[in-house]
XYZ file of C-alpha atoms in Angstrom:
555
model
C 61.536 -101.855 -71.160
C 60.399 -101.625 -67.516
C 59.081 -104.893 -66.162
C 56.157 -105.163 -63.718
C 58.624 -106.326 -61.095
C 60.823 -103.227 -61.559
C 57.767 -100.958 -61.464
C 56.573 -102.580 -58.248
C 59.984 -102.014 -56.652
C 59.965 -98.366 -57.743
C 56.500 -97.780 -56.271
C 57.571 -99.455 -53.017
C 60.630 -97.173 -52.802
C 58.427 -94.094 -53.271
C 55.982 -95.264 -50.589
C 58.836 -95.868 -48.105
C 60.252 -92.421 -48.873
C 56.872 -90.757 -48.272
C 56.354 -92.708 -45.065
C 59.653 -91.474 -43.653
C 59.113 -87.898 -44.843
C 58.015 -85.547 -42.057
C 55.026 -83.365 -42.927
C 56.372 -80.848 -40.384
C 58.603 -79.421 -43.101
C 55.408 -77.654 -44.264
C 54.209 -76.783 -40.741
C 53.376 -73.123 -40.139
C 53.524 -73.482 -36.368
C 55.323 -75.424 -33.672
C 53.168 -76.268 -30.674
C 54.590 -77.316 -27.319
C 51.827 -78.928 -25.294
C 51.285 -80.807 -22.045
C 53.643 -78.399 -20.247
C 53.641 -76.855 -16.797
C 54.359 -73.457 -18.285
C 54.994 -70.257 -16.376
C 55.818 -66.791 -17.601
C 55.576 -63.314 -16.184
C 53.613 -60.630 -17.942
C 54.211 -56.907 -17.859
C 52.686 -55.769 -14.531
C 50.297 -58.758 -14.491
C 52.048 -61.326 -12.337
C 52.529 -64.990 -13.204
C 50.696 -66.496 -16.161
C 50.332 -70.298 -16.250
C 49.809 -72.255 -19.448
C 50.052 -75.767 -20.858
C 50.456 -74.874 -24.519
C 52.983 -72.638 -26.271
C 52.614 -71.817 -29.972
C 55.542 -70.385 -31.922
C 56.152 -69.392 -35.534
C 59.242 -67.973 -37.232
C 61.070 -67.998 -33.935
C 58.511 -65.914 -32.061
C 55.669 -66.530 -29.643
C 52.222 -66.631 -31.227
C 50.151 -67.657 -28.203
C 50.084 -69.380 -24.828
C 47.072 -71.045 -23.293
C 45.471 -74.378 -22.489
C 45.056 -77.380 -24.806
C 41.945 -75.877 -26.403
C 44.083 -73.538 -28.522
C 45.937 -76.394 -30.236
C 43.278 -76.851 -32.927
C 43.409 -73.157 -33.773
C 46.857 -73.410 -35.303
C 47.561 -75.716 -38.235
C 49.418 -77.203 -39.909
C 51.668 -77.595 -36.912
C 54.486 -79.676 -35.511
C 53.422 -80.835 -32.055
C 55.947 -81.474 -29.293
C 54.819 -83.158 -26.073
C 56.599 -81.593 -23.074
C 55.471 -84.562 -20.958
C 54.271 -82.484 -18.029
C 57.634 -80.872 -17.378
C 58.159 -77.258 -16.366
C 58.646 -74.692 -19.124
C 60.024 -71.243 -18.253
C 61.247 -68.212 -20.200
C 64.932 -68.292 -21.080
C 66.932 -66.867 -18.181
C 68.842 -63.609 -18.523
C 72.045 -63.025 -16.576
C 72.250 -59.260 -16.171
C 75.921 -59.176 -15.170
C 78.664 -61.515 -16.290
C 81.925 -61.626 -18.195
C 81.453 -63.874 -21.207
C 84.986 -64.056 -22.554
C 86.322 -64.414 -19.006
C 83.978 -67.357 -18.508
C 85.240 -68.953 -21.701
C 88.821 -68.370 -20.579
C 88.066 -70.097 -17.286
C 86.973 -73.194 -19.175
C 90.560 -73.784 -20.309
C 92.787 -72.428 -17.536
C 93.645 -73.262 -13.940
C 90.581 -72.869 -11.716
C 91.321 -72.478 -7.998
C 87.742 -71.875 -6.887
C 87.527 -75.145 -4.944
C 90.804 -74.656 -3.045
C 90.131 -75.079 0.672
C 93.537 -73.913 1.914
C 96.786 -72.364 0.744
C 98.346 -75.829 0.695
C 95.496 -77.127 -1.432
C 95.855 -74.216 -3.866
C 99.620 -74.673 -4.170
C 99.170 -78.362 -4.952
C 96.801 -77.531 -7.808
C 99.120 -74.817 -9.102
C 102.121 -77.153 -9.097
C 100.206 -79.890 -10.936
C 98.980 -77.420 -13.540
C 102.442 -75.861 -13.981
C 103.957 -79.284 -14.637
C 101.614 -79.671 -17.619
C 102.153 -76.250 -19.196
C 104.873 -74.015 -20.579
C 105.376 -70.273 -20.256
C 103.253 -68.162 -17.939
C 101.202 -70.024 -15.335
C 97.829 -68.279 -15.430
C 94.704 -69.027 -13.403
C 91.854 -67.626 -11.388
C 89.517 -68.371 -8.521
C 91.535 -68.352 -5.271
C 89.787 -66.885 -2.267
C 91.704 -66.541 0.970
C 88.410 -66.132 2.845
C 87.800 -69.847 2.245
C 91.159 -70.801 3.776
C 91.677 -71.380 7.521
C 94.185 -68.532 7.802
C 92.080 -66.017 5.797
C 95.412 -64.314 5.037
C 96.585 -63.188 1.620
C 99.170 -65.579 0.102
C 102.599 -64.311 -0.999
C 105.062 -64.498 -3.866
C 107.301 -66.602 -1.646
C 104.557 -69.251 -1.443
C 104.568 -69.503 -5.241
C 108.366 -69.321 -5.565
C 108.646 -72.578 -3.637
C 106.848 -74.473 -6.406
C 107.395 -72.339 -9.542
C 110.421 -70.074 -9.460
C 111.773 -70.161 -13.003
C 108.799 -68.665 -14.879
C 106.090 -66.127 -14.092
C 102.878 -67.019 -12.268
C 99.813 -64.745 -12.279
C 96.653 -65.873 -10.485
C 93.572 -63.662 -10.312
C 91.449 -63.650 -7.150
C 87.926 -64.999 -7.587
C 86.460 -61.460 -7.723
C 88.989 -60.225 -10.292
C 90.125 -57.417 -7.985
C 93.418 -58.877 -6.726
C 96.325 -60.610 -8.438
C 98.706 -63.098 -6.785
C 102.084 -63.319 -8.516
C 105.472 -64.899 -7.903
C 108.843 -63.149 -7.757
C 109.527 -63.856 -11.443
C 106.372 -61.973 -12.440
C 107.307 -59.090 -10.116
C 110.744 -58.990 -11.732
C 109.320 -58.926 -15.283
C 106.957 -56.103 -14.316
C 109.736 -54.169 -12.582
C 107.866 -54.069 -9.275
C 110.132 -53.625 -6.269
C 110.397 -51.846 -2.942
C 110.478 -48.427 -4.599
C 107.540 -48.981 -6.955
C 104.600 -46.710 -6.205
C 101.105 -48.079 -6.707
C 99.012 -46.234 -9.294
C 96.010 -44.230 -8.141
C 93.175 -46.596 -7.293
C 95.547 -49.503 -6.739
C 97.577 -51.002 -3.933
C 100.737 -53.089 -3.769
C 100.452 -55.113 -0.583
C 103.776 -54.925 1.289
C 105.707 -57.170 3.648
C 106.947 -55.772 6.939
C 110.264 -54.847 5.273
C 108.480 -52.835 2.545
C 109.044 -55.348 -0.236
C 106.050 -56.233 -2.442
C 104.292 -59.281 -1.012
C 103.057 -60.607 -4.347
C 99.481 -59.297 -4.044
C 98.362 -56.451 -6.308
C 94.966 -54.822 -5.745
C 92.740 -53.261 -8.436
C 94.587 -50.615 -10.493
C 97.944 -52.179 -9.574
C 97.039 -55.393 -11.425
C 97.791 -53.989 -14.915
C 101.422 -53.532 -13.859
C 101.675 -57.284 -14.500
C 98.829 -57.813 -16.957
C 100.546 -55.655 -19.589
C 103.422 -58.138 -19.733
C 101.288 -61.258 -20.096
C 100.747 -63.031 -23.450
C 98.335 -61.182 -25.726
C 95.130 -62.718 -27.091
C 94.038 -62.733 -30.744
C 90.637 -63.004 -32.442
C 90.920 -66.755 -32.793
C 91.274 -67.143 -29.049
C 88.425 -64.707 -28.308
C 86.150 -66.669 -30.643
C 87.166 -69.905 -28.957
C 86.346 -68.463 -25.534
C 83.028 -67.091 -26.796
C 81.968 -70.489 -28.103
C 82.995 -72.236 -24.884
C 81.094 -69.715 -22.763
C 78.028 -69.863 -24.992
C 77.862 -73.637 -24.827
C 78.145 -73.554 -21.032
C 75.524 -70.835 -20.576
C 73.006 -72.568 -22.834
C 73.426 -75.741 -20.758
C 72.340 -73.679 -17.749
C 69.251 -72.248 -19.435
C 70.756 -68.799 -19.981
C 69.667 -67.456 -23.354
C 70.890 -63.886 -22.874
C 73.759 -62.341 -20.916
C 74.890 -58.802 -20.206
C 78.644 -58.659 -20.766
C 79.946 -56.185 -18.199
C 82.855 -54.476 -19.920
C 84.355 -55.600 -23.224
C 87.669 -54.604 -24.779
C 88.029 -53.467 -28.382
C 89.042 -56.907 -29.660
C 85.902 -58.461 -28.188
C 83.870 -55.558 -29.609
C 85.130 -56.413 -33.096
C 84.483 -60.144 -32.647
C 80.919 -59.519 -31.442
C 80.153 -57.298 -34.434
C 81.552 -59.876 -36.858
C 79.697 -62.774 -35.245
C 76.431 -60.802 -35.192
C 76.823 -59.941 -38.885
C 77.302 -63.630 -39.644
C 74.474 -64.635 -37.265
C 76.799 -66.967 -35.325
C 76.558 -65.589 -31.792
C 75.745 -68.528 -29.478
C 73.456 -66.529 -27.154
C 71.952 -63.056 -27.013
C 74.502 -60.522 -25.774
C 73.971 -57.061 -24.329
C 77.545 -55.801 -24.300
C 78.888 -52.857 -22.315
C 81.895 -50.986 -23.679
C 84.758 -50.619 -21.218
C 85.248 -47.057 -19.993
C 88.994 -47.647 -19.761
C 89.483 -48.980 -23.290
C 91.741 -46.791 -25.421
C 89.248 -47.033 -28.296
C 86.215 -45.853 -26.305
C 85.941 -42.495 -28.065
C 85.891 -44.189 -31.485
C 83.398 -46.803 -30.295
C 81.021 -44.128 -29.001
C 81.372 -42.165 -32.223
C 80.422 -45.313 -34.173
C 77.066 -45.262 -32.387
C 74.873 -47.897 -30.845
C 74.982 -51.338 -32.446
C 72.144 -53.801 -33.005
C 71.342 -56.674 -35.358
C 68.086 -57.755 -36.991
C 67.775 -60.884 -34.848
C 68.287 -59.096 -31.520
C 71.316 -61.239 -30.803
C 73.583 -58.271 -30.078
C 73.023 -54.870 -28.514
C 75.804 -52.410 -27.697
C 74.401 -49.221 -26.193
C 76.062 -48.784 -22.793
C 79.434 -48.457 -21.134
C 80.807 -50.113 -18.006
C 82.590 -47.959 -15.440
C 84.510 -49.176 -12.375
C 84.276 -46.856 -9.375
C 85.777 -49.055 -6.641
C 87.149 -52.520 -5.906
C 85.649 -55.535 -4.121
C 84.844 -56.310 -0.505
C 86.833 -59.548 -0.358
C 90.096 -57.829 -1.297
C 89.210 -54.772 0.826
C 89.097 -52.599 -2.261
C 85.423 -51.633 -1.960
C 85.295 -47.930 -1.037
C 83.658 -47.421 2.382
C 82.479 -44.365 4.274
C 84.101 -45.698 7.464
C 87.143 -47.883 8.108
C 87.104 -51.596 7.496
C 86.401 -53.254 10.818
C 89.188 -55.765 10.143
C 91.691 -53.203 8.803
C 91.557 -49.992 10.797
C 92.763 -46.938 8.909
C 91.735 -48.361 5.531
C 88.585 -47.326 3.652
C 89.144 -49.106 0.335
C 89.903 -47.684 -3.112
C 88.157 -45.358 -5.529
C 89.391 -46.424 -8.959
C 88.392 -43.174 -10.677
C 88.356 -39.614 -9.377
C 85.151 -37.572 -9.298
C 86.347 -35.550 -12.291
C 87.132 -38.720 -14.248
C 83.696 -40.124 -13.473
C 82.004 -36.900 -14.551
C 83.950 -36.779 -17.791
C 83.199 -40.340 -18.843
C 79.507 -40.055 -17.851
C 79.190 -36.856 -19.903
C 80.925 -38.420 -22.900
C 78.633 -41.449 -22.821
C 75.387 -39.521 -22.330
C 76.180 -37.160 -25.202
C 76.580 -40.222 -27.446
C 73.253 -41.633 -26.214
C 74.885 -44.505 -24.304
C 73.753 -45.672 -20.862
C 76.300 -45.789 -18.038
C 76.454 -48.929 -15.889
C 78.766 -48.328 -12.941
C 80.402 -50.913 -10.696
C 79.940 -49.739 -7.112
C 80.207 -52.084 -4.138
C 81.055 -49.997 -1.076
C 78.784 -47.358 0.472
C 81.253 -44.552 -0.335
C 81.472 -45.640 -3.975
C 77.680 -45.841 -4.273
C 77.306 -42.339 -2.820
C 79.996 -40.828 -5.046
C 78.490 -42.414 -8.141
C 74.961 -41.305 -7.234
C 76.299 -37.780 -6.780
C 77.939 -38.021 -10.195
C 74.783 -39.181 -11.947
C 72.847 -36.337 -10.329
C 75.440 -33.716 -11.278
C 75.837 -34.854 -14.885
C 72.061 -35.168 -15.379
C 71.742 -31.493 -14.477
C 74.332 -30.529 -17.098
C 73.921 -33.082 -19.882
C 70.680 -34.979 -19.352
C 70.792 -38.764 -19.564
C 68.331 -39.673 -16.814
C 66.080 -41.600 -19.222
C 68.863 -43.905 -20.438
C 68.187 -46.603 -17.813
C 71.561 -46.161 -16.182
C 72.586 -48.831 -13.725
C 74.583 -49.449 -10.579
C 76.354 -52.782 -10.950
C 76.381 -54.688 -7.624
C 75.104 -51.939 -5.270
C 76.115 -54.272 -2.452
C 76.705 -51.943 0.491
C 74.514 -48.833 0.312
C 74.054 -46.345 3.136
C 70.298 -46.612 3.871
C 69.630 -42.924 3.191
C 71.073 -43.351 -0.304
C 68.740 -46.168 -1.350
C 65.879 -43.808 -2.131
C 68.184 -41.889 -4.468
C 68.262 -44.866 -6.835
C 64.550 -44.336 -7.467
C 64.847 -40.553 -7.597
C 67.668 -40.729 -10.133
C 66.148 -43.646 -12.112
C 69.172 -45.844 -11.411
C 68.600 -49.583 -11.844
C 70.267 -51.718 -9.145
C 71.900 -54.602 -11.039
C 72.550 -57.135 -8.292
C 73.798 -60.694 -7.914
C 71.916 -62.777 -5.315
C 74.729 -65.325 -4.950
C 77.046 -62.552 -3.759
C 75.011 -62.259 -0.568
C 75.239 -65.935 0.320
C 78.903 -66.129 -0.702
C 79.824 -62.955 1.167
C 77.675 -63.142 4.288
C 80.391 -64.231 6.727
C 83.109 -62.127 5.132
C 80.842 -59.060 4.953
C 80.272 -59.156 8.715
C 84.024 -59.428 9.269
C 84.662 -56.435 7.018
C 81.860 -54.183 8.273
C 80.418 -55.487 11.510
C 76.734 -56.316 11.888
C 75.578 -52.783 12.629
C 76.698 -51.514 9.211
C 74.865 -54.189 7.222
C 71.574 -52.296 7.045
C 71.325 -51.470 3.359
C 73.536 -54.406 2.367
C 72.343 -56.678 -0.467
C 68.973 -54.947 0.013
C 66.948 -56.432 -2.830
C 63.525 -56.280 -1.194
C 64.067 -52.719 0.013
C 64.821 -51.648 -3.550
C 61.718 -53.409 -4.879
C 59.435 -51.913 -2.231
C 60.368 -48.394 -3.288
C 59.584 -49.208 -6.915
C 63.073 -49.875 -8.268
C 63.524 -52.754 -10.700
C 66.255 -55.196 -9.701
C 68.130 -56.826 -12.582
C 69.691 -60.083 -11.373
C 72.809 -61.871 -12.512
C 75.688 -63.975 -11.224
C 78.864 -62.009 -12.079
C 80.302 -65.150 -13.672
C 83.106 -66.264 -13.560
C 83.405 -64.609 -10.127
C 80.535 -66.895 -9.134
C 79.288 -69.980 -10.949
C 77.016 -69.071 -13.862
C 74.113 -71.262 -12.696
C 71.109 -68.946 -12.482
C 69.188 -71.444 -10.356
C 71.801 -70.923 -7.657
C 70.944 -67.244 -7.882
C 67.202 -67.883 -7.787
C 67.669 -70.080 -4.726
C 69.846 -67.476 -2.994
C 67.311 -64.759 -3.776
C 64.379 -66.558 -2.149
C 66.249 -68.208 0.739
C 69.223 -65.952 1.669
C 70.912 -69.247 2.588
C 73.882 -71.246 1.354
C 73.359 -74.556 -0.426
C 73.270 -76.363 2.941
C 70.383 -74.218 4.210
C 72.410 -72.024 6.552
C 71.719 -69.827 8.348
C 68.312 -71.006 9.458
C 65.675 -68.592 8.234
C 68.145 -66.784 5.982
C 70.784 -64.075 6.371
C 69.244 -60.604 6.726
C 66.031 -62.435 5.929
C 63.901 -59.305 5.540
C 65.582 -58.821 2.139
C 64.416 -62.166 0.698
C 62.532 -62.138 -2.579
C 59.433 -64.119 -3.428
C 59.752 -66.732 -6.175
C 57.884 -64.445 -8.551
C 60.124 -61.474 -7.745
C 63.273 -63.535 -8.178
C 62.205 -64.938 -11.555
C 61.225 -61.448 -12.706
C 64.702 -60.193 -11.787
C 66.272 -62.924 -13.940
C 63.882 -62.388 -16.860
C 61.650 -59.338 -17.441
C 63.513 -56.854 -15.269
C 66.873 -58.002 -16.606
C 65.451 -57.429 -20.087
C 64.209 -53.983 -19.011
C 67.700 -53.099 -17.816
C 68.888 -53.729 -21.395
C 65.976 -51.848 -23.057
C 64.683 -55.219 -24.311
C 61.516 -55.907 -22.321
C 59.350 -55.873 -25.459
C 61.571 -58.398 -27.226
C 62.629 -60.970 -24.623
C 62.187 -61.791 -20.932
C 58.748 -63.391 -21.088
C 56.716 -65.668 -23.346
C 54.258 -63.120 -24.701
C 52.893 -62.705 -28.213
C 55.408 -61.191 -30.588
C 58.476 -61.794 -28.433
C 61.286 -64.151 -29.319
C 60.596 -67.745 -28.309
C 63.463 -68.133 -25.859
C 62.543 -70.765 -23.267
C 63.800 -73.683 -21.219
C 62.442 -77.012 -20.031
C 63.615 -78.029 -16.553
C 63.219 -80.974 -14.186
C 61.881 -78.946 -11.241
C 58.645 -77.039 -10.832
C 60.198 -73.740 -9.780
C 57.006 -72.357 -8.256
C 55.870 -75.448 -6.349
C 58.940 -77.547 -5.497
C 60.525 -77.452 -2.026
C 62.914 -74.528 -1.674
C 66.061 -76.650 -1.645
C 65.105 -78.249 -4.963
C 65.501 -74.916 -6.758
C 69.251 -74.993 -6.167
C 69.549 -78.440 -7.769
C 67.359 -77.721 -10.813
C 68.667 -79.251 -14.037
C 68.004 -77.772 -17.461
C 66.884 -80.438 -19.942
C 66.405 -78.259 -23.017
C 67.208 -74.692 -24.029
C 65.432 -73.093 -26.994
C 66.544 -69.812 -28.566
C 64.279 -68.097 -31.099
C 62.359 -71.363 -31.409
C 65.446 -73.474 -32.134
C 66.737 -76.202 -29.854
C 70.229 -75.108 -28.789
C 70.884 -77.463 -25.865
C 69.651 -80.947 -25.042
C 70.679 -82.653 -21.802
C 72.452 -85.901 -22.533
């Protein structure tokens, strides 16, 4: 028999349970209010709001506080007057490479050869097998000279060392790595590559562009487990920076398989627009398998990535005239005109867009010519094809981007990282048409912005700052470098949101907080539109929401 005392205790337990139960489990809507919200709208400029309403992961409405009562039952979240922006889209990065960087030697901060060698030696003492790293940049060293195998031999001579330049277009190796790869005085560089030589003709230890695989093919292979690990590490890092979607510029077949599996299991950490690699041995099969999408718009594979030339820092970018600081050298075309035509034709016939890396003015011209020629034979102009980087463009060729419907996919931080080096390579007179974001916009081209991580840091606010200031983080040079190419704050945000989405055929799904789109947004500690310019660079992301779910919370 139940006593009155037992019944009283039971009723008390029920009341406590109900008191702690959240009614939001039955909420139809989630309402974020008291926000300084900003989003861009298709061809309508900046829209400000204080209230964001979402349901089932998508935007229902934005407006002022008067709309709150319209939607119930609802979970209400007070943004406390902080700034709310659409999730940022990085239109050019290397996701698995970023994840790899999280766990390997990073030489980005090396201020001299001596400094780099110290870091390499410390890292080597803690590891076995190949010593692998990335990030060195001789342009940041007093000598500005390429390092050599001999430099590495002095600290690690008994096992191979392979260190990728920050831009990915040069490899620094020691003598052991040269020996394993069979590279010696007689070795000829492959087409589109260069083996830098010493005065006596011996390989110096620096391999440029298409010569890099001579060593890469001997390095330890990677399996699916490692790719998944790198994907998770990259995703976690990108979400902490407010990046909800990234365009992965060239994936190998193993990554292709991992992405498809993760999308099928709905475990991708961020939205990914992946470009197949034009040089992958499985490209023909991948194209035949058709374009790939998932129901949650977490993965899209509908384009290929082509490399036409190298990079400016390693003097591999293909120029119309000689490098000012290396007379007789015009850089490297990594594919012939026939090879470019063939791969463009193959992609267009399969309905895939072609996104082509082109940095130098010669590469940009050759690629524009190729698009034009293949369009005439095979069509493909409506596929939203892109030029990745488009850094140095001969001014008369800029208008051809609009005529040929080519999207310039550009990285604002490249301009502020490269400004001193670019003048050394080209001279001031040849910089008209360099990093020409505003010129592209004025003619009606859409600029899709990114960072090219891990070449640069993945922080999109560094890119937004560079876009509107054309200055380094210390505010130099005064007024900005080639200041006529600055973007407004609205233009810069559009390049990192709506126009980046457009470049992936996704402008009606993501890129802005408009009704029916996925609720991808961030809450930050800086009012992007009203804060002093320098504050943009230092913006911190406090929360990142993807499809209405909190994916990152600042600790």
